[in-house]
Tab-separated table of C-alpha atoms in Angstrom:
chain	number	residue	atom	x	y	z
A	1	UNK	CA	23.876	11.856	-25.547
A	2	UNK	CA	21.209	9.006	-25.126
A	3	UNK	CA	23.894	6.243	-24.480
A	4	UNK	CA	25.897	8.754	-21.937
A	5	UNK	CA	22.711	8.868	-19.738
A	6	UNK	CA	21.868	5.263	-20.071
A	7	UNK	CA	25.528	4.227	-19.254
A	8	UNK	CA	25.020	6.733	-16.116
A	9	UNK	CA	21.802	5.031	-15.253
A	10	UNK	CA	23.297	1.841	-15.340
A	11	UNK	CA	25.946	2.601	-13.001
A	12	UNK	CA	23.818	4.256	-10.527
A	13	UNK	CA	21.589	1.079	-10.906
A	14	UNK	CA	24.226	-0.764	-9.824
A	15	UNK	CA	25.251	1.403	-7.101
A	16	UNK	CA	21.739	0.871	-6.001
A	17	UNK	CA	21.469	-3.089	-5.917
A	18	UNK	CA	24.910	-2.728	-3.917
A	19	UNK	CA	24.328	0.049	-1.304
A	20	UNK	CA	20.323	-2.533	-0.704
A	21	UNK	CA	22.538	-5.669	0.118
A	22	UNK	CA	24.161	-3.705	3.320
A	23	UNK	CA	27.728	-4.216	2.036
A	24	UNK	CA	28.040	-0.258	2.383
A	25	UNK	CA	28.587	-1.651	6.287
A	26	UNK	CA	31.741	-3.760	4.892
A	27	UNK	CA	32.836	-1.256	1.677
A	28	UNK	CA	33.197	2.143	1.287
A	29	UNK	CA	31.050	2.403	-1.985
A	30	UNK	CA	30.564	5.702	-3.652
A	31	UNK	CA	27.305	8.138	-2.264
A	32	UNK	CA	26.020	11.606	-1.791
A	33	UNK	CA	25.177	12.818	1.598
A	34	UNK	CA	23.067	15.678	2.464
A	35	UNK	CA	24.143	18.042	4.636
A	36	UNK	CA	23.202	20.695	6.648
A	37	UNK	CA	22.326	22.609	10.136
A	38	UNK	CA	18.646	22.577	11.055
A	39	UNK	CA	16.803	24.341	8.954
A	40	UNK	CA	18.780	25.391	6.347
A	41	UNK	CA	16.485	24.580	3.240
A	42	UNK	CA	17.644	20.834	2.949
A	43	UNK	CA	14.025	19.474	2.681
A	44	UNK	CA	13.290	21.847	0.246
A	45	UNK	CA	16.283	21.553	-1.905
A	46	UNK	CA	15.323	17.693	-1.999
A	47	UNK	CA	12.048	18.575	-2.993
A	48	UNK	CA	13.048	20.800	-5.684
A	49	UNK	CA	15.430	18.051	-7.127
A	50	UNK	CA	12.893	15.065	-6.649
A	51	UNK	CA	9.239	16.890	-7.320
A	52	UNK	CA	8.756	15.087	-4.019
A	53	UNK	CA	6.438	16.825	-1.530
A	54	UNK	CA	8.879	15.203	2.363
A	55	UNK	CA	6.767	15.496	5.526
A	56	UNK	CA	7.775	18.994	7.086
A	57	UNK	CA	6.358	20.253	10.287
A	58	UNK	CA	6.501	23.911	12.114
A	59	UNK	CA	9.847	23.470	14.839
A	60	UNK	CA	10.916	20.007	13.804
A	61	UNK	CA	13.346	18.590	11.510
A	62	UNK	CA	14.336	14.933	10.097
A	63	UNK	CA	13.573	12.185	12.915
A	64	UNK	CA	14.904	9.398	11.222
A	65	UNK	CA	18.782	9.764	11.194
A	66	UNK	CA	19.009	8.742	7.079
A	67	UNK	CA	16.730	9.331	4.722
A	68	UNK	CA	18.115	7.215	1.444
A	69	UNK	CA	16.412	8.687	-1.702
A	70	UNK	CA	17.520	7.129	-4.685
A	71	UNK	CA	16.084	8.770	-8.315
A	72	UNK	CA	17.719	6.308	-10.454
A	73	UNK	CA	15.321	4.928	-13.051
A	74	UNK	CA	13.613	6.399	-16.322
A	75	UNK	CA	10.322	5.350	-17.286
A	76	UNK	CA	7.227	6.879	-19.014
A	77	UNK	CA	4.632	6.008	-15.976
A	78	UNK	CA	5.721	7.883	-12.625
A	79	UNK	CA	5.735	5.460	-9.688
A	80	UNK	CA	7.007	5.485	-6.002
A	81	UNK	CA	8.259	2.415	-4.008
A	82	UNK	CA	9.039	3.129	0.240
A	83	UNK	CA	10.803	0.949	2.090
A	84	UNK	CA	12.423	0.707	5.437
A	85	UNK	CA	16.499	-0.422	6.149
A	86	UNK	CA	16.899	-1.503	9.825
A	87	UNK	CA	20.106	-1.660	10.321
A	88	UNK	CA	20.390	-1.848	14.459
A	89	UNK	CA	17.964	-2.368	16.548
A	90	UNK	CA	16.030	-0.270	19.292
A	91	UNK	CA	19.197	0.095	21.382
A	92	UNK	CA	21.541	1.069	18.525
A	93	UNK	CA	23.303	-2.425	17.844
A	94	UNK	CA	23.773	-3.168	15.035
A	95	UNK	CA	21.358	-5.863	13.181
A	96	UNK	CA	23.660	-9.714	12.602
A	97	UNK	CA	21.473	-9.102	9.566
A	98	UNK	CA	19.896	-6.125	7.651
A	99	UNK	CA	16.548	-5.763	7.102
A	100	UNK	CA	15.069	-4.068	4.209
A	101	UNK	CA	10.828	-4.002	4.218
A	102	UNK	CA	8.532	-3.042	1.676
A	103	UNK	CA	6.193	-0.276	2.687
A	104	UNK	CA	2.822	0.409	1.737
A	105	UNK	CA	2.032	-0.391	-1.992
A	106	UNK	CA	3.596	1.189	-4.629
A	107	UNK	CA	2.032	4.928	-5.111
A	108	UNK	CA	1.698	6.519	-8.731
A	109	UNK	CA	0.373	9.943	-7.066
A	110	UNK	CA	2.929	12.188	-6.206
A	111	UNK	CA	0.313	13.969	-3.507
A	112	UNK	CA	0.337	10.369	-1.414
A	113	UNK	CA	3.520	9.985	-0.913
A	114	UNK	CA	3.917	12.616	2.161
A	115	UNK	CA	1.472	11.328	4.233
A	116	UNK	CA	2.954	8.108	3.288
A	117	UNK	CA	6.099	8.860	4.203
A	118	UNK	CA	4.722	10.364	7.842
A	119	UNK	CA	3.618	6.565	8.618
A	120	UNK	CA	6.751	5.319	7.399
A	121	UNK	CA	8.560	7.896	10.044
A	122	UNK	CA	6.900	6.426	12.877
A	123	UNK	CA	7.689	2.941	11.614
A	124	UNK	CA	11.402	3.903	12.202
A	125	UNK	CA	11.225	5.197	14.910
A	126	UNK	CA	9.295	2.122	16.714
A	127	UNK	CA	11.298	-0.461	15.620
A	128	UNK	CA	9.524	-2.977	18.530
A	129	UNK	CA	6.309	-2.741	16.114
A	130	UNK	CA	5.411	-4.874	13.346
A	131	UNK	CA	5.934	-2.117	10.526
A	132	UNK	CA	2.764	-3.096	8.641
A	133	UNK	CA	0.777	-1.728	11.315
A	134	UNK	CA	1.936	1.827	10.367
A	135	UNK	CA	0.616	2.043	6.756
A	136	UNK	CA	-3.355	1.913	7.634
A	137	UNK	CA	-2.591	4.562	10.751
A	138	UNK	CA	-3.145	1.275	13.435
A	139	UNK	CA	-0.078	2.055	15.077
A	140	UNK	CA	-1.991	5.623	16.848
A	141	UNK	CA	-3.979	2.852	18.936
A	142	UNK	CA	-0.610	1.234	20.432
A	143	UNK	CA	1.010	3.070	23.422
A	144	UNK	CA	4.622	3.537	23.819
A	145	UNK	CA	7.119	6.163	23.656
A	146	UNK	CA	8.690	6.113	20.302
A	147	UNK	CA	12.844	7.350	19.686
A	148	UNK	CA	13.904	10.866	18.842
A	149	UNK	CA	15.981	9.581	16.325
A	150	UNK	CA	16.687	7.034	14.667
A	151	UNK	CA	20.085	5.468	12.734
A	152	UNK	CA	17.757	3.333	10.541
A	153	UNK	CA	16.583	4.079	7.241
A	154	UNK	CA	13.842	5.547	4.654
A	155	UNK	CA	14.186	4.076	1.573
A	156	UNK	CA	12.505	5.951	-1.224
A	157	UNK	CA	12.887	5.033	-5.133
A	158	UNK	CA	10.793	6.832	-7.797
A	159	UNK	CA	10.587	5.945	-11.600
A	160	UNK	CA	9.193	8.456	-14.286
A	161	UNK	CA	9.910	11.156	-16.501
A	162	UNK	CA	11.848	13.766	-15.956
A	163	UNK	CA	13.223	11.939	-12.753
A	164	UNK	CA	17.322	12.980	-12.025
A	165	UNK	CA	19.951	10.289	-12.099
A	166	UNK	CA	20.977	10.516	-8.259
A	167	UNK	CA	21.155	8.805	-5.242
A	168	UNK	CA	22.250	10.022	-1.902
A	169	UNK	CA	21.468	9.822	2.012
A	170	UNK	CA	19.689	12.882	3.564
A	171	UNK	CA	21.125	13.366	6.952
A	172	UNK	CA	18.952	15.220	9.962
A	173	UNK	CA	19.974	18.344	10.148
A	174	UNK	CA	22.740	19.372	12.437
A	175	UNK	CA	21.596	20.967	16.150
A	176	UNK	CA	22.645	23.251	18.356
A	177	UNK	CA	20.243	22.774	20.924
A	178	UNK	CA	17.409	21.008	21.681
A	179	UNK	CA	13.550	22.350	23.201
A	180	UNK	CA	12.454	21.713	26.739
A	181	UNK	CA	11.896	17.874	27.478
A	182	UNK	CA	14.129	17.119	24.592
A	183	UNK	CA	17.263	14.637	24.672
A	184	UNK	CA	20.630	16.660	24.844
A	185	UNK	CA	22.117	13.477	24.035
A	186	UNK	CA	20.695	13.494	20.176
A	187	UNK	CA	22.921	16.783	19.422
A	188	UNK	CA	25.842	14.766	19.624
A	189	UNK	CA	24.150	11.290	17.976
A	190	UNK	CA	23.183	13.741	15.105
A	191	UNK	CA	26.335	14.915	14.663
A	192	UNK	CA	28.639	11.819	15.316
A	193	UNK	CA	26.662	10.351	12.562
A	194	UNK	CA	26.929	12.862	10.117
A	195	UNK	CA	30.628	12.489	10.939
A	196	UNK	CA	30.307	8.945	10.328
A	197	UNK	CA	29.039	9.317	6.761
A	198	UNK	CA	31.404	12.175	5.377
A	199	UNK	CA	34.785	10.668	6.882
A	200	UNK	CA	34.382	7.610	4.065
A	201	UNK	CA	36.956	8.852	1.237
A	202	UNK	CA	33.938	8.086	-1.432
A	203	UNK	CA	31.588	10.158	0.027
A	204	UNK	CA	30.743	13.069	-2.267
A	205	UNK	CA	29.033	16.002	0.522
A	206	UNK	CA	26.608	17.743	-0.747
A	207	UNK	CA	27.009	21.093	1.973
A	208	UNK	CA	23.232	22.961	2.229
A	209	UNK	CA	24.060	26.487	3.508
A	210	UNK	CA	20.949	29.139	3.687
A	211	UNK	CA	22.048	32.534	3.207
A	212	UNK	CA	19.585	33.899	5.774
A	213	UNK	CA	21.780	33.215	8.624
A	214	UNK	CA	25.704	34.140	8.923
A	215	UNK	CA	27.726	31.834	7.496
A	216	UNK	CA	29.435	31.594	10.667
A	217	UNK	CA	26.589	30.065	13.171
A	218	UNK	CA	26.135	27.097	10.594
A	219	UNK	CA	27.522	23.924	12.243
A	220	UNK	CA	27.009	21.643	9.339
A	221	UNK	CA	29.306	24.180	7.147
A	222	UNK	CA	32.244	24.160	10.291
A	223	UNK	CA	32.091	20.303	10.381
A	224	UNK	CA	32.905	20.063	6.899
A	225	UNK	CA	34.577	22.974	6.109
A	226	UNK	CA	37.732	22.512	8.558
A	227	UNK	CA	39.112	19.703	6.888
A	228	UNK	CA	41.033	20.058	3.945
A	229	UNK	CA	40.192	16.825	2.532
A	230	UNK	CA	36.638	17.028	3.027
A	231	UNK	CA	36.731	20.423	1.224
A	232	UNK	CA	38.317	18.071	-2.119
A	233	UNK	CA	34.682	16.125	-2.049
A	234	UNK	CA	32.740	18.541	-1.365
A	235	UNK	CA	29.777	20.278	-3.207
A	236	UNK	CA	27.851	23.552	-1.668
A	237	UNK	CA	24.382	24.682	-2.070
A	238	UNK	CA	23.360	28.306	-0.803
A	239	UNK	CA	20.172	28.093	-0.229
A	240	UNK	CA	17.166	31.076	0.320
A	241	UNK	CA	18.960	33.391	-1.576
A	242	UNK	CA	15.862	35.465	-2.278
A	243	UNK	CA	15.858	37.028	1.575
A	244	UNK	CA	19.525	38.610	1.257
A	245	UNK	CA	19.581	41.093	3.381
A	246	UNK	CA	19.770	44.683	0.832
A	247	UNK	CA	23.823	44.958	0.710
A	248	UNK	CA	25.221	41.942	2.024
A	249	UNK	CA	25.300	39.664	-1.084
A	250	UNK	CA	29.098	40.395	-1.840
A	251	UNK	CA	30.066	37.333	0.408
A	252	UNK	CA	27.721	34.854	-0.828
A	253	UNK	CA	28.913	36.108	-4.408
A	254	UNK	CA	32.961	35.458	-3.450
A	255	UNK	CA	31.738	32.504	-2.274
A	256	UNK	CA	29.890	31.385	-5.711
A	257	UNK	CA	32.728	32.708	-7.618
A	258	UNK	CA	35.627	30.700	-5.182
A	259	UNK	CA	36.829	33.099	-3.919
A	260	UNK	CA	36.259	32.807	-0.306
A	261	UNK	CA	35.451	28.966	1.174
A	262	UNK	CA	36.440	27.500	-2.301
A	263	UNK	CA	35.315	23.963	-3.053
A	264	UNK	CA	36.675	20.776	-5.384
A	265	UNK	CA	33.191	21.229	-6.741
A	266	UNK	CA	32.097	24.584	-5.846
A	267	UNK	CA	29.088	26.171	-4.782
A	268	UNK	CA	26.070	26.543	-6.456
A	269	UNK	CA	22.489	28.418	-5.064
A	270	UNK	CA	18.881	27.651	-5.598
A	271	UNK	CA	16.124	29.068	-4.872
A	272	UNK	CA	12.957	27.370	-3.451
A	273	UNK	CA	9.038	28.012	-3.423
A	274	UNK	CA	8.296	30.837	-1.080
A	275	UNK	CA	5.242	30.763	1.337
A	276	UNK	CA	2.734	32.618	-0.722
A	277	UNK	CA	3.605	29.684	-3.971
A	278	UNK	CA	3.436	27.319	-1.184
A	279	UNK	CA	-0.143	28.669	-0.539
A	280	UNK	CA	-1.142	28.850	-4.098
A	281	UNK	CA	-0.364	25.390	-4.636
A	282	UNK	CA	2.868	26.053	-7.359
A	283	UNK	CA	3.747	23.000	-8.720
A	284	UNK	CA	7.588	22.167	-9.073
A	285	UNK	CA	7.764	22.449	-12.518
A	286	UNK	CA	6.240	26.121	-11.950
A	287	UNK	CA	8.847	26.592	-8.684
A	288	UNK	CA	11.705	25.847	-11.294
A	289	UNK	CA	10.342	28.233	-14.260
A	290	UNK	CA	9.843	31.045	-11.728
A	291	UNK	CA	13.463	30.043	-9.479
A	292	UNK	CA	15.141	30.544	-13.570
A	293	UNK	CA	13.350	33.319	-14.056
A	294	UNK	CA	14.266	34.955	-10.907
A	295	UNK	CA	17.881	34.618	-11.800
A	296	UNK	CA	17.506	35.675	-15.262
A	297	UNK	CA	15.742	39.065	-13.820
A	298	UNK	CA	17.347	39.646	-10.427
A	299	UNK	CA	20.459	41.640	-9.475
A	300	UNK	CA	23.095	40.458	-8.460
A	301	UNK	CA	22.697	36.917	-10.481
A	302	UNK	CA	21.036	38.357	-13.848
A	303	UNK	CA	25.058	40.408	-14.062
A	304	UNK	CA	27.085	37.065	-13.387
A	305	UNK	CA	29.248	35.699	-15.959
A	306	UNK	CA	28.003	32.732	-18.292
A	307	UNK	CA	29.984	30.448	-16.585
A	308	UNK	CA	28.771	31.110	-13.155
A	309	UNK	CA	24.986	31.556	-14.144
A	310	UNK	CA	26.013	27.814	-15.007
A	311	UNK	CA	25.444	27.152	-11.224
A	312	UNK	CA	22.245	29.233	-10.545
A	313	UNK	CA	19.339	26.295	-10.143
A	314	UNK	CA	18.138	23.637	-8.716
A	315	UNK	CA	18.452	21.616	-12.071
A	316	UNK	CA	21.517	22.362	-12.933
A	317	UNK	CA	22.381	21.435	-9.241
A	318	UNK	CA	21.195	18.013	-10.280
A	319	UNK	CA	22.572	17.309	-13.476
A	320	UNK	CA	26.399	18.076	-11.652
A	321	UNK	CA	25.377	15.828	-8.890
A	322	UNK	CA	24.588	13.203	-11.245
A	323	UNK	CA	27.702	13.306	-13.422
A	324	UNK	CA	30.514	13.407	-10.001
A	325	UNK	CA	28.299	10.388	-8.630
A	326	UNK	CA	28.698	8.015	-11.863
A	327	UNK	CA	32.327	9.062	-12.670
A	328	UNK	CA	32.893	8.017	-9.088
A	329	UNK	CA	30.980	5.146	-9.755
A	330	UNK	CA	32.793	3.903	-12.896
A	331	UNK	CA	36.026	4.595	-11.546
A	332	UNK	CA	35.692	2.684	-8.152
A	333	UNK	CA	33.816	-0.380	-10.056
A	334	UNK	CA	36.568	-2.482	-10.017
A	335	UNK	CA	37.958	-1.955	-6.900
A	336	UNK	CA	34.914	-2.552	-5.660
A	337	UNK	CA	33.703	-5.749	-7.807
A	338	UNK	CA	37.483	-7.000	-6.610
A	339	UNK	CA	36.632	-6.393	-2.676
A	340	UNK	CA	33.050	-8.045	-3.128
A	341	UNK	CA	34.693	-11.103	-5.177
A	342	UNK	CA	37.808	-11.130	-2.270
A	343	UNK	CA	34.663	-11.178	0.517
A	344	UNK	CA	32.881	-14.137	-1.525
A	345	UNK	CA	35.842	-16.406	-1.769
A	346	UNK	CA	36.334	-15.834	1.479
A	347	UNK	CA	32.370	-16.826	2.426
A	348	UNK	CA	32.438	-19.746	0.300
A	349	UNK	CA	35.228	-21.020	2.322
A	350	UNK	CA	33.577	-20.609	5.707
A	351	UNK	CA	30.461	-22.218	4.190
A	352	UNK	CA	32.089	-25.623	3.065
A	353	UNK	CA	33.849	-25.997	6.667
A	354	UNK	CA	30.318	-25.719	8.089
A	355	UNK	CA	27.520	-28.837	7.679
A	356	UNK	CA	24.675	-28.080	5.420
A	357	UNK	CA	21.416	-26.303	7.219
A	358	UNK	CA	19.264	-28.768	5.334
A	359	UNK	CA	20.111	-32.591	4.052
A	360	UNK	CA	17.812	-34.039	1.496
A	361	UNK	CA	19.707	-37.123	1.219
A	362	UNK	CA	21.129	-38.271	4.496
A	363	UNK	CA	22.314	-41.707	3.172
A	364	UNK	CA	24.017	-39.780	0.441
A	365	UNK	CA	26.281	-37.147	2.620
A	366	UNK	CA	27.156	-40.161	5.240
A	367	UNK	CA	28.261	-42.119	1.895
A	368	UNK	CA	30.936	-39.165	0.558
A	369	UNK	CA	32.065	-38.314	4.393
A	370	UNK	CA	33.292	-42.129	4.315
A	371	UNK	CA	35.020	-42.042	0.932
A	372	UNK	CA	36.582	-38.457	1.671
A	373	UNK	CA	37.772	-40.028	5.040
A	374	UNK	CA	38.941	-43.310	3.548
A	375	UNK	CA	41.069	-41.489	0.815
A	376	UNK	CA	42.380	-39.232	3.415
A	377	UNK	CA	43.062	-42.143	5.549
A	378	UNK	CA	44.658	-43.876	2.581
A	379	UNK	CA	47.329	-40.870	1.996
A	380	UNK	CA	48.565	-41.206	5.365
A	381	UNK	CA	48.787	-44.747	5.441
A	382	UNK	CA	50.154	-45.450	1.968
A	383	UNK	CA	51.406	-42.063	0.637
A	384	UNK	CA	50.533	-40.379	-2.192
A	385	UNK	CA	52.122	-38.187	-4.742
A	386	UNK	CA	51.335	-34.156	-3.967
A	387	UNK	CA	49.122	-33.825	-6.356
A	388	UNK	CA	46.145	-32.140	-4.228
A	389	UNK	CA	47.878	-29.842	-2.489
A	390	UNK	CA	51.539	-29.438	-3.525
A	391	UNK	CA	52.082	-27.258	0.334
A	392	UNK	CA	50.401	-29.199	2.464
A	393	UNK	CA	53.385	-31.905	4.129
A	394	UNK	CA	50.810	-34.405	5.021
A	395	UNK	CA	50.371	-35.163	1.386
A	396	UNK	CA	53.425	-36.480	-0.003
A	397	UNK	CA	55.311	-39.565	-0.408
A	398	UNK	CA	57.635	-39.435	2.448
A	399	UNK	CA	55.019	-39.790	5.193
A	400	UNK	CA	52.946	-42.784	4.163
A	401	UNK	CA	53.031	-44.936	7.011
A	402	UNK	CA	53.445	-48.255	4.966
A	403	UNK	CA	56.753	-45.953	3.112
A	404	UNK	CA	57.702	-44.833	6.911
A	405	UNK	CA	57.606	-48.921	7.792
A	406	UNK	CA	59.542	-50.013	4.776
A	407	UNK	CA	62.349	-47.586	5.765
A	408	UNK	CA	62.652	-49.315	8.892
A	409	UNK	CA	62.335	-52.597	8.056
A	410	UNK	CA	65.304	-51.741	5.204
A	411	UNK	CA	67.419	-50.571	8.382
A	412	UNK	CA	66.868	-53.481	10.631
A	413	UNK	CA	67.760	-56.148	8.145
A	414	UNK	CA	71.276	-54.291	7.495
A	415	UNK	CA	71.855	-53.909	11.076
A	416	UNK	CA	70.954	-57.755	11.541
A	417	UNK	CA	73.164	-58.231	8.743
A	418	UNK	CA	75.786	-56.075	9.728
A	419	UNK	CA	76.096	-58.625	13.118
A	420	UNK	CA	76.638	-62.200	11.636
A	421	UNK	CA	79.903	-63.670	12.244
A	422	UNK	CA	82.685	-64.150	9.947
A	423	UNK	CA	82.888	-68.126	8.730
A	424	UNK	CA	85.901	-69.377	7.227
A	425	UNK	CA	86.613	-72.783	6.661
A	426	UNK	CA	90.388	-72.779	5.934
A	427	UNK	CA	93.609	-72.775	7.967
A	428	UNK	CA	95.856	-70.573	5.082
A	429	UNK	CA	95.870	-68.788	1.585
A	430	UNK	CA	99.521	-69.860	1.128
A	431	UNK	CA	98.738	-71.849	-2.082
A	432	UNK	CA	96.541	-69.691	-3.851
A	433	UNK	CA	96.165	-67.400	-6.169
A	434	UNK	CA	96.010	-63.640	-5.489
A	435	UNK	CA	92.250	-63.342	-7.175
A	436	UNK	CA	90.665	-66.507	-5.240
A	437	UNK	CA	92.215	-65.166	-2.261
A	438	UNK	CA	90.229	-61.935	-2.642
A	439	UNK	CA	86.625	-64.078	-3.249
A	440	UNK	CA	87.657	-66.211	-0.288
A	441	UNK	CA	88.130	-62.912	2.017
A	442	UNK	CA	84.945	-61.131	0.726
């Protein structure tokens, strides 16, 4: 069982190094993406996966239009590393080159890393700013209006025990409608990029649906739900599943079961900390023993069947994420290693058609342009044998100038040849013989 979950860390390592090079822009490598209307539970589900503690305010959701979080490593010392992902710039273009920028130090309290990630927030969304200005708080001293969203990114990556093999992209949550003074232009940015994550055939959704609101009047679950072939790489998540209404958990349980909305992966719920454990400080570890307990003791999940008490959890909700993400991974590997090697040969190319950016030997590199001229200037004149490049009809014997000139030298002299006159210096053949007579006429 060890080696299974090393070989899955592995891959998910390597998913990692990929997805921070930006050549997720060029391939369509394999990720999770979180998604969900506006308040839904998403920040919470994250939490309970991660243990992290996300920046969460009264009426607002996530500014910053991905969130990567990538849990990927084991280690026996907990650690946190932020960074930021620019990817266009303040306008929306997109960057000639990504940017990815350490931010902050690297915490080993999980309590610092909301406030934390609050400064990296505003760091996205002012991209005009130096982003080292945001970790100390200097930033509240510079005016300026800063985006309502952003299509940049939050990097997060934690180490430590106890830490869940995933990686995946939160999305902001899906609007409806915005507040007075707000931008009726970001319901449709939100959504055009959430459409512009899950339409990538090796994007596993991860749908967040709260059971506190009809079904229905969730966007997120209509955008995904529609398509057939999302609905073959999709996962669901029914979320607040402790404020059913009395009598109306039948179609959340068809629903769990597949009976109604089924799913390639199905559905699975969770249940978060409620206000009075957020209150009382419950840890996550506590959260998780009192969310198992709860469906251990409560009707209607304490009467399910063993295999669909299987999908009651947050950490089981993990551990299935985890397993479809690196059986993705090792599947598309290589595909994917065959792309990237396809895009290299193809750079490599383009680079030796280009001059070097930076000559440490000038004397040198005028030197080998000479030679490579004078042995190209050599095949044409003399012609050479196709032994460089067997295609290529400059490089062959037949067009050496000096062969070309030979040819028609050849052709002149038989043509000056063919016009001498005939000299014979006899009147008759009468008295010879029939074989001298022959020589004599030749």
């Amino acid at each position: 069982m060890g080696d299974y979950f090393q070989k899955r860390r592995d891959l998910l390592n390597i998913l990692k190094s990929l997805h921070s090079t930006g050549i997720q822009n060029e391939l369509d490598l394999p990720q999770i993406v979180v998604i969900g209307s506006q308040s839904v539970g998403k920040s919470s589900l994250i939490e309970s996966m991660s243990g992290l503690k996300l920046p969460r305010d009264t009426g607002t959701c996530t500014r910053y239009v991905v969130a990567e979080l990538s849990y990927i490593i084991y280690g026996e010392v907990w650690s946190c590393k932020i960074s930021l992902r620019f990817d266009v710039d303040e306008t929306g273009r997109a960057l000639a080159v990504i940017r990815e920028i350490p931010f902050g130090p690297t915490l080993f309290n999980p309590d610092d890393v909301e406030k934390m990630l609050r400064r990296a927030q505003r760091a996205i969304l002012r991209p005009n700013l130096d982003p080292s200005i945001f970790v100390d708080d200097s930033d509240t001293h510079v005016f300026g209006v800063p985006l309502t969203f952003s299509r940049n990114c939050v990097s997060i990556q934690v180490t430590g025990p106890n830490i869940p093999d995933l990686y995946f992209y939160d999305l902001p949550g899906i609007i409806a409608n915005v507040g007075d003074g707000g931008n009726v232009g970001d319901i449709k940015l939100v959504e055009d990029l959430a459409k512009s994550y899950i339409k990538k055939p090796n994007c596993i959704v991860l749908l967040v649906i709260s059971c506190e609101t009809d079904f229905e009047n969730q966007g997120a679950g209509r955008l995904v739900l529609k398509d057939p072939a999302l609905r073959q790489r999709t996962i669901g998540v029914l979320t607040k599943v402790d404020r059913i209404e009395f009598g109306s958990a039948s179609k959340w349980l068809r629903m769990l079961r597949g009976e109604d909305q089924p799913l390639m992966h199905g559905w699975y719920c969770v249940k978060q900390r409620d206000m009075v454990q957020l209150q009382e400080g419950v840890t996550w570890e506590e959260a998780k023993a009192f969310e198992m307990e709860f469906f251990e003791t409560r009707a209607p999940w304490a009467d399910l069947d063993r295999a669909h008490q299987q999908r009651l959890g947050s950490q089981k909700l993990a551990d299935r994420l985890g397993s479809i993400l690196s059986n993705l991974v090792s599947k598309e590997l290589p595909g994917i290693r065959k792309k990237v090697n396809a895009e290299l040969d193809k750079v490599d190319t383009r680079l030796k058609e280009i001059a070097p950016a930076l000559i440490h030997d000038p004397r040198h590199v005028v030197i080998k342009l000479l030679r490579d001229f004078t042995k190209k200037l050599s095949r044409h004149i003399e012609g050479l044998p196709p032994v460089i490049k067997p295609t290529d009809p400059t490089d062959t014997t037949d067009t050496g100038l000096i062969h070309n000139l030979n040819e028609a030298y050849d052709r002149f002299r038989n043509k000056v040849h063919e016009t001498a006159p005939q000299f014979k210096p006899w009147s008759t053949t009468a008295n010879v013989d029939a074989q001298t007579e022959k020589r004599m006429m030749d």
